[in-house]
mmCIF file of C-alpha atoms in Angstrom:
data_model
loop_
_atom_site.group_PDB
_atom_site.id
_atom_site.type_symbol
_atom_site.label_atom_id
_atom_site.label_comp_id
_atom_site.label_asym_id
_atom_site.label_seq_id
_atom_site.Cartn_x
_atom_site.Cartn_y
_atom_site.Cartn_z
ATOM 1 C CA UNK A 1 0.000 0.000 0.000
ATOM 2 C CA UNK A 2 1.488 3.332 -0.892
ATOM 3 C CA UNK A 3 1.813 6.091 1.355
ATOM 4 C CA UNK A 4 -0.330 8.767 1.463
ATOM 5 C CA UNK A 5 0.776 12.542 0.092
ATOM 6 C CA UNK A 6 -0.097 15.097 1.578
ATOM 7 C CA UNK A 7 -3.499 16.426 0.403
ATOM 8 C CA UNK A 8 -1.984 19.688 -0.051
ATOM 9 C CA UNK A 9 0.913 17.908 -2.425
ATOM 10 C CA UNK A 10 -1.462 15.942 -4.833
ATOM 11 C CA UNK A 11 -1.479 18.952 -7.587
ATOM 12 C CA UNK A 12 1.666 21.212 -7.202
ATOM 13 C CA UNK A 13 1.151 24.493 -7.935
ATOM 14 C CA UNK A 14 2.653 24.361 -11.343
ATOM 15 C CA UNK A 15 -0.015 21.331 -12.070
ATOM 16 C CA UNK A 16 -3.389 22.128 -14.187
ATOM 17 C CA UNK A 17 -6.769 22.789 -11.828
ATOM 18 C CA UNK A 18 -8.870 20.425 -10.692
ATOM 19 C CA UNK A 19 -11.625 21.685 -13.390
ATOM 20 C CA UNK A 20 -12.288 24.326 -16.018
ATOM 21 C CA UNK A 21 -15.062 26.690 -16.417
ATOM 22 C CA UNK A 22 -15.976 27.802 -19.899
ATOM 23 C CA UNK A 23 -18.713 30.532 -20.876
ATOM 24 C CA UNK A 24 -19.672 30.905 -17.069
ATOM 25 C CA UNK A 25 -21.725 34.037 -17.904
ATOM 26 C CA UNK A 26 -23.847 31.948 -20.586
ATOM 27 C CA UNK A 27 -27.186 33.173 -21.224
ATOM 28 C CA UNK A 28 -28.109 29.387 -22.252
ATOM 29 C CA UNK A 29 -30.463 27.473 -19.504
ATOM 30 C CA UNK A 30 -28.410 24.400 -20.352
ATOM 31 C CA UNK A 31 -25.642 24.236 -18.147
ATOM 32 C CA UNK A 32 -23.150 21.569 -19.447
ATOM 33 C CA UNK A 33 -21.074 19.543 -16.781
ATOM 34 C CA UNK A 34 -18.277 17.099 -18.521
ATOM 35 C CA UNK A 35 -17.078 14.536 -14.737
ATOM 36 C CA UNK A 36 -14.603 12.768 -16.971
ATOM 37 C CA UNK A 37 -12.936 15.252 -19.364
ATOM 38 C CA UNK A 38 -9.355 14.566 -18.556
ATOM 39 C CA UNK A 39 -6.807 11.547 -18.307
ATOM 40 C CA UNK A 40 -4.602 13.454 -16.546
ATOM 41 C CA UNK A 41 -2.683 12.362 -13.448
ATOM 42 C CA UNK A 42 -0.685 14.346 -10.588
ATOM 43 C CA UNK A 43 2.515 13.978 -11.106
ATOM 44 C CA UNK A 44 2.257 12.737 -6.815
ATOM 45 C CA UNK A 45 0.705 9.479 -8.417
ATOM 46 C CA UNK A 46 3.474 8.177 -10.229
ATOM 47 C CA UNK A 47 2.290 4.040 -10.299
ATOM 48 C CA UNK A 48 -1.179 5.824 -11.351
ATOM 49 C CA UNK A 49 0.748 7.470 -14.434
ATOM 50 C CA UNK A 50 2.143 3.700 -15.338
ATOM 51 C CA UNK A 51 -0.939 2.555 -16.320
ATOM 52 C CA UNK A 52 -0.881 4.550 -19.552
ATOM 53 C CA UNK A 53 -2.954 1.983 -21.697
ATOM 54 C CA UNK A 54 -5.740 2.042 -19.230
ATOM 55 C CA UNK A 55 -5.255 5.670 -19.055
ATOM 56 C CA UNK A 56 -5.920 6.087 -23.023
ATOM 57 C CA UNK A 57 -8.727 3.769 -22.859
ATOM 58 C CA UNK A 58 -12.391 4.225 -21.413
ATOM 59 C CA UNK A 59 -10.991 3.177 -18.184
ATOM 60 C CA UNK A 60 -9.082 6.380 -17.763
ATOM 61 C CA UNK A 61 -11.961 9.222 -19.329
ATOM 62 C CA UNK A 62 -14.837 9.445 -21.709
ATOM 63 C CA UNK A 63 -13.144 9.668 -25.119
ATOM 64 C CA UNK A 64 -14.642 12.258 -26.634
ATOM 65 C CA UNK A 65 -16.958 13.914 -24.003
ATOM 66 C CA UNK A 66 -14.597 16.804 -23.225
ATOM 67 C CA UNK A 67 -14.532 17.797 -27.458
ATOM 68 C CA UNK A 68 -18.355 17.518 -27.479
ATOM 69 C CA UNK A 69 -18.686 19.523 -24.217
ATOM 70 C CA UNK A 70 -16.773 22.118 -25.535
ATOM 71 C CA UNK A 71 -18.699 22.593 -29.026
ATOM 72 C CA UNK A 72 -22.251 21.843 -27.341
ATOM 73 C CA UNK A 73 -21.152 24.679 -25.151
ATOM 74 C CA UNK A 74 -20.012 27.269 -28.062
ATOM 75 C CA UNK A 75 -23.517 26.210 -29.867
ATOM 76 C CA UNK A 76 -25.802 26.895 -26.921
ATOM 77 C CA UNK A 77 -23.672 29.642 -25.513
ATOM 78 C CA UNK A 78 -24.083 27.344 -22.227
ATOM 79 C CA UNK A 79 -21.632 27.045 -19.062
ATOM 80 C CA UNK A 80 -19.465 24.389 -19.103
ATOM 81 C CA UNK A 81 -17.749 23.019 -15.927
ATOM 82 C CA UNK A 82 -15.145 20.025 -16.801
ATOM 83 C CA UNK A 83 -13.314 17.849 -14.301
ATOM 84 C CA UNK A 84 -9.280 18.739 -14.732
ATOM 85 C CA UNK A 85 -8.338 14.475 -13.622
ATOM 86 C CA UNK A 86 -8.696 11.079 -14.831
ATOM 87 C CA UNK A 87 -11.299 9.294 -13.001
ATOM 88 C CA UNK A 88 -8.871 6.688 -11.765
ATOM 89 C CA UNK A 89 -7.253 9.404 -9.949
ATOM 90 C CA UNK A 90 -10.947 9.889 -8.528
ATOM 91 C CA UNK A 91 -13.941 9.301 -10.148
ATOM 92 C CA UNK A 92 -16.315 13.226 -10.120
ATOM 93 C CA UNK A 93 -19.611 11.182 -10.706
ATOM 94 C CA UNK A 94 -19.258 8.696 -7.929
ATOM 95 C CA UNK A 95 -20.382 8.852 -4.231
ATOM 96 C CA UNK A 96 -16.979 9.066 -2.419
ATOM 97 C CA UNK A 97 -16.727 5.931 -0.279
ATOM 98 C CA UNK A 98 -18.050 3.933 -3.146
ATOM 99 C CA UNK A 99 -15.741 1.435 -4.569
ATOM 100 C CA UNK A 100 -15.724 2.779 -8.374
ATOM 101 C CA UNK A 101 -14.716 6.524 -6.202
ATOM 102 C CA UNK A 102 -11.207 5.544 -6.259
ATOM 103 C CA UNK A 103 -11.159 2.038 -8.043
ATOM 104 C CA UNK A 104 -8.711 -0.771 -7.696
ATOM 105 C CA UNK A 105 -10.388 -2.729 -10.374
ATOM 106 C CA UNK A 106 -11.738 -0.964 -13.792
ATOM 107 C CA UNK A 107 -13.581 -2.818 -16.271
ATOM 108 C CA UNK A 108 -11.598 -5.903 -15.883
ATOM 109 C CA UNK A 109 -8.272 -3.856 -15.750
ATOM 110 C CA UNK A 110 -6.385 -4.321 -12.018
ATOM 111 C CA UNK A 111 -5.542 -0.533 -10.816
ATOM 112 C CA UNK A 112 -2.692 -0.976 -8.124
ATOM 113 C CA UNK A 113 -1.597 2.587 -7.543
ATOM 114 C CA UNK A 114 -5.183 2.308 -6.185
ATOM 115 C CA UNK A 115 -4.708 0.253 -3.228
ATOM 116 C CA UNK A 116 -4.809 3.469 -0.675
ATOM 117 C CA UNK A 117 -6.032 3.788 2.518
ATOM 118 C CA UNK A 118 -8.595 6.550 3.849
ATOM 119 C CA UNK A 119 -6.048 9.503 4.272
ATOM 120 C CA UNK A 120 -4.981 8.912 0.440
ATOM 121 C CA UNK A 121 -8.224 8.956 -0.814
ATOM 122 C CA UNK A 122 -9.032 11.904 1.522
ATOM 123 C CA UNK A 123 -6.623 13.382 0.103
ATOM 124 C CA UNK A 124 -7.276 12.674 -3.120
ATOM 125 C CA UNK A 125 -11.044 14.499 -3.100
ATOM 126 C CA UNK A 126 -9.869 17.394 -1.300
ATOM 127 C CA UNK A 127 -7.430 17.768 -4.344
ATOM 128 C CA UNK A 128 -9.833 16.942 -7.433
ATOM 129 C CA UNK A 129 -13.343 15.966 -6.069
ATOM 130 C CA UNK A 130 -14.406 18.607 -3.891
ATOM 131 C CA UNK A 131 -13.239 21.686 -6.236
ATOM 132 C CA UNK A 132 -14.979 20.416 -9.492
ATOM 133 C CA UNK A 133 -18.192 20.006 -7.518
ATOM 134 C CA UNK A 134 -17.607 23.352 -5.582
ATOM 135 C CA UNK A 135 -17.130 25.063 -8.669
ATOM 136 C CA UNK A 136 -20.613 23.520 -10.087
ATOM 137 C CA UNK A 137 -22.279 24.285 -7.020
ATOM 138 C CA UNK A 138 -21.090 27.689 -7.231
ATOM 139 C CA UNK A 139 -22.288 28.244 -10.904
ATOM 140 C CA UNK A 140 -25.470 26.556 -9.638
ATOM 141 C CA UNK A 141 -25.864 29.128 -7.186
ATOM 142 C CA UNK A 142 -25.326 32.382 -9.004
ATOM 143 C CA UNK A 143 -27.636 31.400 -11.656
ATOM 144 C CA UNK A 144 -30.809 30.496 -8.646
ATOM 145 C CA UNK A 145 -29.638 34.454 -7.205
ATOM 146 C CA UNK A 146 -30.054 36.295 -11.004
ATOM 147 C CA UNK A 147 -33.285 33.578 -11.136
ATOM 148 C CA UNK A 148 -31.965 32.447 -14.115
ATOM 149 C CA UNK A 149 -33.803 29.352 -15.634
ATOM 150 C CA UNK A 150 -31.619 26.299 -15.478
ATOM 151 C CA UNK A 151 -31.460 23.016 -16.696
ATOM 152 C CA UNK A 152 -28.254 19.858 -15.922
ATOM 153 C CA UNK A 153 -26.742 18.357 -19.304
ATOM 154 C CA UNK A 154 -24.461 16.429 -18.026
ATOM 155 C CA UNK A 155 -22.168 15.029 -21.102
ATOM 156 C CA UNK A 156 -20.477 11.436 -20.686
ATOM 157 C CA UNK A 157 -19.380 8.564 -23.611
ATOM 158 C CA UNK A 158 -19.240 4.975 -23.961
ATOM 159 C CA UNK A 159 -17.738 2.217 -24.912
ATOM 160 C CA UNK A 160 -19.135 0.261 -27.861
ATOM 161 C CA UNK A 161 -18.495 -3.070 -26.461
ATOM 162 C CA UNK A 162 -17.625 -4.190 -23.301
ATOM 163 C CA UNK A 163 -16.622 -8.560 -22.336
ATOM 164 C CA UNK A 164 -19.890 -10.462 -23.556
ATOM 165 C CA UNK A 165 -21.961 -7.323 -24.469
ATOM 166 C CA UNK A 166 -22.037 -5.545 -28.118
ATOM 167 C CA UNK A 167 -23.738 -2.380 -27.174
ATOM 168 C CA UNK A 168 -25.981 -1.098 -30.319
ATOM 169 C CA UNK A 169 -27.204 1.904 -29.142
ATOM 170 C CA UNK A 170 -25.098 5.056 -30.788
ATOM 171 C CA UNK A 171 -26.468 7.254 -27.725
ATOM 172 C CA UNK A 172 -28.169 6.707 -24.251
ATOM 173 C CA UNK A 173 -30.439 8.982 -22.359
ATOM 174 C CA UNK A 174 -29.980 8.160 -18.439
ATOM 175 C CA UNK A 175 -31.920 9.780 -15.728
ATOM 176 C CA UNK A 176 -33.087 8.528 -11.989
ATOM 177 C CA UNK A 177 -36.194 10.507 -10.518
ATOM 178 C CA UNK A 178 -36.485 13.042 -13.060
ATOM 179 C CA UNK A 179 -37.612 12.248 -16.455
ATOM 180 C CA UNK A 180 -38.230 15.970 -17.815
ATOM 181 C CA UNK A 181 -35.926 16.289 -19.678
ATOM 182 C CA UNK A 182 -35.141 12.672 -20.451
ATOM 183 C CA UNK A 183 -38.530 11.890 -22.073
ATOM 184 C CA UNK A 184 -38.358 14.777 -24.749
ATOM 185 C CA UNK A 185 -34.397 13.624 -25.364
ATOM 186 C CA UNK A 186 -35.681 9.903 -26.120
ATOM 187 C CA UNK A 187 -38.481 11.031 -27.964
ATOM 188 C CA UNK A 188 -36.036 13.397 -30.519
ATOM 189 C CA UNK A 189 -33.399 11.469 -30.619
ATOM 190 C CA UNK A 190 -35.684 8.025 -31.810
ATOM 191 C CA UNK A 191 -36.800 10.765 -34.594
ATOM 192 C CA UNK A 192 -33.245 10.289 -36.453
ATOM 193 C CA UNK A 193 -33.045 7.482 -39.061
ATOM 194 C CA UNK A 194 -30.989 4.825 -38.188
ATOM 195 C CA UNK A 195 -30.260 5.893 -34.809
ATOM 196 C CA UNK A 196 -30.487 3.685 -31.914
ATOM 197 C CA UNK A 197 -31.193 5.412 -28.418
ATOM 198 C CA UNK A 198 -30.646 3.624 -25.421
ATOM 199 C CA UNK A 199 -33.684 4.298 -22.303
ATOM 200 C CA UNK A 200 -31.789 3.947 -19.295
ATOM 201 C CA UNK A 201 -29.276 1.817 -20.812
ATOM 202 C CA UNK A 202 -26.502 0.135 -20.642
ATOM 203 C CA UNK A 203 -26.304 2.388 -17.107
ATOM 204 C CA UNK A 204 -29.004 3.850 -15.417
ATOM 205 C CA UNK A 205 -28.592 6.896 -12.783
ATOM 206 C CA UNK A 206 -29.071 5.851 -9.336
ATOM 207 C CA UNK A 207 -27.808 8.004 -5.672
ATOM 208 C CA UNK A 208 -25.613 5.022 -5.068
ATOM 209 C CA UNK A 209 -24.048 5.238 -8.126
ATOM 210 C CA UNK A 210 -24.260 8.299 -9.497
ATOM 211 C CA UNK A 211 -23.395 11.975 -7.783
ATOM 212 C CA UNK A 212 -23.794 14.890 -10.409
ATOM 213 C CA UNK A 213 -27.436 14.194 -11.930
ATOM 214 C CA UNK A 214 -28.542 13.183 -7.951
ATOM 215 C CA UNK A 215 -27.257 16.183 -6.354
ATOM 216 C CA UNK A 216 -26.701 18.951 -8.933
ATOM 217 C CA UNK A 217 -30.172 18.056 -10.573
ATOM 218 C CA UNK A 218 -32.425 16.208 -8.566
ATOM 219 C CA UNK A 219 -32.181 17.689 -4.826
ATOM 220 C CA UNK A 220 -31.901 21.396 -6.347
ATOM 221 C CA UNK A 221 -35.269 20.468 -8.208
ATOM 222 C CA UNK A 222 -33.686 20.869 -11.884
ATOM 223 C CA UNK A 223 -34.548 19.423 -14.982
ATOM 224 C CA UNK A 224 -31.431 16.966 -15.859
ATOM 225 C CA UNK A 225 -30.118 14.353 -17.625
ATOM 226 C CA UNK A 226 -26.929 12.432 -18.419
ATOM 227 C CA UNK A 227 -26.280 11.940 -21.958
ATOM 228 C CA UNK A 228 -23.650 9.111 -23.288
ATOM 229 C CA UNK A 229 -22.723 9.506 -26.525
ATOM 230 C CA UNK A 230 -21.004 5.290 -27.798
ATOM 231 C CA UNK A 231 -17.471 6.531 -28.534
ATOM 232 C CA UNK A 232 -17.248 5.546 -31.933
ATOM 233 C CA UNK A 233 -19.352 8.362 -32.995
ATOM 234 C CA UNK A 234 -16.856 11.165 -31.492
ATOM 235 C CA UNK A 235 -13.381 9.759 -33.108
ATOM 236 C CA UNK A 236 -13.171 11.858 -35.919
ATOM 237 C CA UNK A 237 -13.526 16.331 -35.789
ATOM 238 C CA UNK A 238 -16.864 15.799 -37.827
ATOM 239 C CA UNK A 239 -18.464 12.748 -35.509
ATOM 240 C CA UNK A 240 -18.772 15.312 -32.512
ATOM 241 C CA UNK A 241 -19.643 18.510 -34.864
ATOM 242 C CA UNK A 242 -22.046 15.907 -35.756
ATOM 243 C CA UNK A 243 -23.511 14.973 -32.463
ATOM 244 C CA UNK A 244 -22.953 18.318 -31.387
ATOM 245 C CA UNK A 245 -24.636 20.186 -33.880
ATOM 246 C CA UNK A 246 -27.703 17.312 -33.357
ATOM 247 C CA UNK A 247 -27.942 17.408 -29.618
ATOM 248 C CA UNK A 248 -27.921 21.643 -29.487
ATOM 249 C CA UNK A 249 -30.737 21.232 -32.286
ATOM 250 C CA UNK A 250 -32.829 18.558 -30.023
ATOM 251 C CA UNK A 251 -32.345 20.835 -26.660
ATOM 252 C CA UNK A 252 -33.342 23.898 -28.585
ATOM 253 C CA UNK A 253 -36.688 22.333 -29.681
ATOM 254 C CA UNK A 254 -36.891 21.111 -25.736
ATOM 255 C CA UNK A 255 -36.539 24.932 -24.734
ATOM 256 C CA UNK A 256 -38.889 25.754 -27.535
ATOM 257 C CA UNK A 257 -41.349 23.369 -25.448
ATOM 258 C CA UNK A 258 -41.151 25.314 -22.431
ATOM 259 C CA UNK A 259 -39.411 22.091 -20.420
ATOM 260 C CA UNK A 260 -35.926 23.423 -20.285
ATOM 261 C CA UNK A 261 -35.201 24.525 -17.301
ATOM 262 C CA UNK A 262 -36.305 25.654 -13.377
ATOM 263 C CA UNK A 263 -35.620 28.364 -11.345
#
């Protein structure tokens, strides 16, 4: 078991943040969160930083998510807030405490520089947990003070296959509670030949296993949703203008509706 740095030595100061906030000022009631933007790891985790096939594959990030973010944002002039770490450093969209938080096994793929105790993985969220959610929260907040209407898009890819499953759907719409903004997604997306649109699979959103939709949408009251994207679509520059340019089309026709956002 490796020691545990101190929590003030995970990111040195020379290190990028533990998130990025793009277009906070956006006008758009989407506001865009990206938990698994980055591969990244702290130079403080060195047997982390080994693992670079894991760290290139889905096991590291959501290929794509971070490019799609980042043009769904420009298209809806919406705030974006992305996570600056690789979610085997710590994962932004888990409950911290729960195994996938800080993983030792992911998808099949043993993740020793993972085998920490408490103080590590203290550490860890106090370094790149708790500031990408702050800084959401923060947003959050500034938008309920101007009363601005707001909705959660929270952006997320996946794999197209994973051991004994082919996975045909080329996008999912998750949700847990709140189907708001799900339904009209599902409905939209089902509209496009060929596509196939997963309802609540291959993941579903649940408090246990989920954190952003649970707490940044649901206990605030906000329309949200958590949209994967299968990561064959956003390879190539014109697969995510592609699903970019299609999902800022389907959300402006669910603000045309009157069901994008709360107060």
């Amino acid at each position: 078991m490796s020691s545990p740095p101190p929590a003030l030595h995970i990111l040195a100061p020379d290190e990028p943040p533990a998130f990025e906030v793009v277009n906070p000022e956006g006008p758009s009631s989407a506001v865009l969160l990206c938990d698994h933007a980055s591969n990244a790891v702290p130079r403080s985790l060195p047997e982390l930083a080994l693992q670079e096939e894991a760290l290139r594959e889905h096991t590291g990030w959501d290929i794509g998510a971070a490019l799609l973010s980042r043009r769904l944002s420009a298209l809806l002039d919406a705030p974006l807030v992305l996570s600056g770490y690789s979610r085997l450093v710590i994962d932004c969209n888990r409950p911290l405490g729960a195994p996938s938080s800080i993983p030792e096994v992911s998808c099949g793929v043993p993740i020793p520089g993972n085998t920490i105790d408490a103080a590590e993985a203290r550490a860890r969220a106090d370094a790149c947990f708790w500031p990408y959610h702050n800084a959401i929260t923060a947003l959050l907040d500034a938008r309920r003070d101007r009363r601005q209407r707001t909705a959660i898009l929270s952006v997320h890819s996946f794999t197209p296959s994973m051991p004994g499953q082919d996975r045909p759907w080329h996008a999912a719409v998750l949700y847990g509670r709140d189907r708001r903004l799900a339904a009209p997604f599902i409905e939209l997306l089902r509209r496009e030949p060929g596509l196939c649109v997963g309802d609540n699979e291959p993941y579903h959103v649940s408090a246990g296993g989920d954190y952003g939709i649970p707490v940044h949408g649901e206990a605030r009251g906000l329309p949200c949703v958590l949209l994967e994207i299968r990561q064959d679509g956003l390879l190539s520059a014109e697969g995510v203008e592609a699903w970019a340019q299609r999902l800022a089309a389907i959300y402006r026709e669910i603000e045309a509706r009157g069901l994008a956002g709360g107060a």
